[in-house]
XYZ file of C-alpha atoms in Angstrom:
293
model
C 17.608 -40.287 108.072
C 15.566 -37.040 107.659
C 12.504 -36.374 106.776
C 11.325 -35.607 102.711
C 13.568 -31.934 102.645
C 11.870 -30.938 98.998
C 10.316 -32.173 96.451
C 11.266 -31.643 92.610
C 9.354 -30.851 89.738
C 9.560 -31.996 86.494
C 8.420 -28.427 85.323
C 11.907 -27.232 86.068
C 13.590 -30.429 84.677
C 12.450 -30.043 80.633
C 13.198 -28.193 77.765
C 12.690 -27.680 74.800
C 9.943 -29.904 75.211
C 10.730 -32.693 76.590
C 8.849 -34.932 78.719
C 12.770 -36.199 80.127
C 15.977 -34.634 81.740
C 19.178 -36.383 81.763
C 22.798 -36.269 83.969
C 25.737 -37.176 84.998
C 26.991 -36.720 88.772
C 28.832 -36.917 91.610
C 27.193 -37.188 94.597
C 28.329 -35.326 97.943
C 28.093 -36.538 101.634
C 26.887 -33.601 102.674
C 25.310 -30.970 100.787
C 22.421 -33.268 99.064
C 19.331 -33.734 100.677
C 16.640 -36.433 100.953
C 13.582 -35.769 98.345
C 10.664 -36.199 96.453
C 9.494 -35.862 92.884
C 6.343 -35.923 90.512
C 8.290 -37.850 87.732
C 10.176 -41.367 87.242
C 13.379 -41.700 88.149
C 16.110 -43.735 86.615
C 19.873 -44.227 88.916
C 22.203 -45.409 87.132
C 25.845 -46.359 89.318
C 28.407 -45.508 87.223
C 31.383 -45.575 89.776
C 31.517 -46.000 92.656
C 29.825 -47.652 96.304
C 27.394 -45.660 98.495
C 23.739 -46.651 99.987
C 20.587 -45.365 98.344
C 18.830 -44.066 101.000
C 15.011 -44.407 100.195
C 12.766 -43.702 103.141
C 14.221 -45.595 106.413
C 16.201 -47.550 104.166
C 19.311 -47.959 103.016
C 20.100 -50.060 100.239
C 24.309 -50.627 99.092
C 24.613 -49.113 95.681
C 27.640 -50.310 93.137
C 28.644 -49.356 89.466
C 26.337 -51.270 87.862
C 23.125 -50.782 90.345
C 20.203 -49.645 88.144
C 17.335 -48.116 90.408
C 14.440 -47.738 89.568
C 12.226 -44.706 91.504
C 8.224 -44.604 91.150
C 7.025 -40.357 91.070
C 6.581 -39.499 95.312
C 9.696 -41.879 96.316
C 11.963 -40.009 98.558
C 15.506 -40.487 98.230
C 19.011 -39.624 98.264
C 22.137 -40.917 97.138
C 25.329 -40.742 99.476
C 28.793 -42.195 98.658
C 30.659 -44.837 100.816
C 31.990 -42.178 102.940
C 32.631 -38.826 103.941
C 36.400 -39.098 102.941
C 37.256 -37.173 99.402
C 38.450 -40.100 97.836
C 35.010 -42.242 98.273
C 33.404 -41.639 95.022
C 30.147 -42.354 93.911
C 28.734 -41.199 90.388
C 25.761 -41.203 89.402
C 23.446 -40.999 86.201
C 19.896 -39.513 86.733
C 17.431 -39.651 83.698
C 13.747 -38.585 84.971
C 11.037 -38.752 83.052
C 7.600 -37.839 82.958
C 4.589 -40.268 84.127
C 3.094 -40.222 80.435
C 6.026 -40.826 78.964
C 6.461 -44.294 80.081
C 2.223 -44.684 79.527
C 3.233 -44.679 75.650
C 5.950 -46.929 75.845
C 4.185 -49.264 77.867
C 2.114 -49.439 75.146
C 4.412 -49.989 72.566
C 5.483 -53.309 74.705
C 2.519 -54.649 76.349
C 3.595 -57.636 77.605
C 6.552 -56.352 79.355
C 3.743 -54.757 81.784
C 6.105 -52.459 82.301
C 3.329 -48.989 84.123
C 2.480 -51.733 86.313
C 5.263 -53.055 88.170
C 7.161 -48.787 87.999
C 3.285 -48.479 89.527
C 4.582 -51.600 92.154
C 7.352 -49.892 93.216
C 6.807 -48.738 96.942
C 9.037 -47.497 99.802
C 9.362 -50.326 101.843
C 9.786 -52.594 98.994
C 11.915 -50.381 96.418
C 14.588 -53.741 95.978
C 11.870 -55.002 93.423
C 13.024 -52.167 91.291
C 16.610 -52.954 91.809
C 18.864 -54.896 89.059
C 22.919 -55.433 89.334
C 24.348 -55.523 85.585
C 26.961 -57.431 86.106
C 28.654 -56.964 82.834
C 27.257 -53.010 82.352
C 24.823 -54.299 79.286
C 22.963 -50.517 80.361
C 26.545 -48.270 80.707
C 26.547 -47.590 76.871
C 22.822 -47.238 76.726
C 22.852 -44.607 80.025
C 26.458 -42.964 77.964
C 24.380 -42.579 74.448
C 21.995 -41.103 75.906
C 22.790 -38.410 78.251
C 25.260 -37.982 74.881
C 21.861 -37.487 73.249
C 20.270 -35.060 75.555
C 23.500 -32.650 75.866
C 23.154 -32.950 71.996
C 19.942 -32.254 71.831
C 20.266 -32.436 68.003
C 16.845 -32.163 65.461
C 14.997 -35.788 66.192
C 16.348 -35.966 69.648
C 12.464 -36.862 71.273
C 12.344 -39.456 69.430
C 16.070 -40.795 69.754
C 15.623 -40.377 73.639
C 12.351 -42.491 73.774
C 14.095 -44.903 71.667
C 16.979 -44.777 74.364
C 14.611 -44.742 77.599
C 12.502 -47.909 75.755
C 15.925 -49.369 75.188
C 16.239 -49.391 79.122
C 13.542 -50.160 80.131
C 13.374 -53.254 78.885
C 16.680 -54.714 79.324
C 15.334 -53.352 83.224
C 12.678 -55.797 82.972
C 14.734 -58.524 80.854
C 17.159 -58.445 84.640
C 14.670 -58.444 86.555
C 13.376 -61.979 84.954
C 16.514 -63.124 85.371
C 16.524 -62.162 88.800
C 13.295 -63.698 89.803
C 12.318 -66.576 87.601
C 15.496 -69.382 87.075
C 14.470 -72.392 85.808
C 12.284 -71.096 83.249
C 12.974 -71.682 79.294
C 13.211 -67.788 79.415
C 15.334 -67.338 81.705
C 17.503 -69.552 80.018
C 17.332 -67.721 77.570
C 18.063 -64.728 78.609
C 20.817 -66.175 81.157
C 22.655 -66.415 77.514
C 23.148 -63.409 76.880
C 25.578 -62.857 79.284
C 27.690 -65.981 77.130
C 27.468 -64.107 74.293
C 28.294 -60.742 76.086
C 31.548 -63.045 77.726
C 32.445 -64.337 74.013
C 31.945 -60.937 72.920
C 34.360 -59.335 75.543
C 37.237 -61.759 74.548
C 36.597 -61.970 70.930
C 40.623 -61.167 70.902
C 42.376 -63.472 73.026
C 42.360 -66.905 72.093
C 39.373 -68.350 72.822
C 37.923 -71.636 71.723
C 34.543 -72.781 71.278
C 35.062 -75.656 73.577
C 36.596 -72.842 77.042
C 33.502 -70.831 76.212
C 31.311 -74.100 76.822
C 32.900 -74.824 79.426
C 32.991 -71.991 81.203
C 29.159 -71.845 81.493
C 28.358 -75.128 82.511
C 27.389 -76.622 78.824
C 28.180 -79.593 76.096
C 29.596 -78.046 73.137
C 27.417 -79.240 71.209
C 24.436 -77.177 72.975
C 26.689 -74.463 73.482
C 26.723 -74.141 69.888
C 23.278 -74.347 69.138
C 21.800 -71.982 72.196
C 24.690 -69.669 70.432
C 23.110 -69.680 66.599
C 19.982 -69.672 68.446
C 20.739 -65.896 70.153
C 22.957 -64.742 67.236
C 22.283 -65.541 64.131
C 26.201 -66.670 63.927
C 28.234 -69.721 64.474
C 30.687 -69.118 66.830
C 34.065 -69.435 64.792
C 32.567 -66.053 62.409
C 30.886 -63.912 65.803
C 34.517 -63.887 66.407
C 35.996 -63.011 63.441
C 33.264 -60.266 63.184
C 34.012 -58.978 65.854
C 37.987 -59.230 65.303
C 37.088 -57.371 61.962
C 35.258 -54.600 63.703
C 38.412 -53.562 66.283
C 40.398 -53.683 63.575
C 38.490 -51.009 61.674
C 37.709 -48.893 63.910
C 41.999 -49.676 65.164
C 42.959 -48.388 61.444
C 40.011 -45.646 61.541
C 41.731 -44.263 64.976
C 45.895 -44.736 64.635
C 48.358 -44.667 62.276
C 49.225 -48.835 63.533
C 50.839 -50.446 60.636
C 48.780 -53.704 59.664
C 51.198 -56.254 61.248
C 50.927 -54.591 64.096
C 46.562 -54.168 64.068
C 47.098 -58.163 62.798
C 48.335 -58.791 66.259
C 45.934 -56.923 68.493
C 43.074 -58.280 67.421
C 43.645 -61.949 68.068
C 45.643 -62.654 64.479
C 49.059 -64.932 64.312
C 49.871 -63.858 60.572
C 48.887 -60.970 58.561
C 48.010 -63.183 55.322
C 44.969 -64.626 57.242
C 44.094 -61.329 59.370
C 43.405 -59.669 55.512
C 41.686 -63.204 54.094
C 39.333 -62.369 56.373
C 38.969 -58.579 56.984
C 38.121 -58.597 53.139
C 35.898 -61.578 53.205
C 34.184 -59.476 55.321
C 34.008 -55.470 54.609
C 35.108 -56.713 51.375
C 38.477 -54.927 50.821
C 41.339 -55.286 52.715
C 42.704 -53.265 55.715
C 45.132 -50.789 53.567
C 42.868 -50.525 50.871
C 39.943 -49.714 54.007
C 42.156 -47.050 55.047
C 42.649 -45.507 51.433
C 39.297 -44.732 51.572
C 39.140 -43.255 55.140
C 41.991 -41.379 53.933
C 39.628 -39.973 50.437
C 36.920 -39.367 52.854
C 39.047 -36.654 55.137
C-alpha cells in the first residue's frame, strides 16, 4: 500500500454549525486513495465484502463490521475485487474530537475517549466490532437520514444517535473480550432477546428458545424477564401486535390475512390480544387511522 495521498479536514465536511458528517457510499476499487483525517471516523459496512487498508494492514470487511478510526489514521476501503459485481457499501460517520469528549462525560464508566485515543494503526483490530445480529444497522440508517434532513433539533438528535452507536460499540467489544464475566453473560443474552424478536411471528416456544442458547427453560425465563421487563409470552404478543399495526397502516389486507401473517390461527384470538394491548380492535384501529388522514 502506498503512503498517504491526502488529508481530509472536518472543516470541509461539517455544515450548518455541526461537528458531525454522515454519508453512505459505494467504495470504488480504483478511485479512492489512502488518506488520513483530523477527525474521528466510524465506518460501518452495509453491503458486500472487501478490505479496509489501515497503514500496512489489510483487514477483511463484511456486512455488519464497524471500524473506529482515531485522528490521523491512514486508511482506505477497497471492494473484494475490481469486478463490477463486487460491491462494498459503507456508512461513514465522522465527527470532531471535541464531540467525543462531551459524549464521554455522559458515560464516564465506558472510557470512550481513552479507548479511541488508545487505538493505533498497528493494533486497529481493537477498534473493530463484528455486529453479527446487525444491531447497529438501524442506528446508522437513522443517523444518515437525520443528517440528510437537518430538521430542527438535528444537532441534538445526531449527538444522541452517535452516543448510542458508541455505546453499542463498547458493548460489542466487551462481549468479544469479556467472556465469562457477569456483565458479558448479560450482554450475551441480548442475542437471545434479538432472536426472539426476529422469530416472534413464527411458532417459537420458550423451551425452543432456551434450548437454542443452551439454557434451562427456567433460567431462560428469569433472564428474559430481567432483560426485557416482560415474560416471553407477553414479549412475543407485543412484537406480533407491533407488526400487525404496521400492516394495518401500510396495507389494505383483510384482518384474517393480517392475523395469519403475524402468527395467529384465528382472527378471534388475534383480535383479543390486539385489543388488550392497543385498547381498540384491529378494525377500530384501521378506521381511526383512516379518520386521521
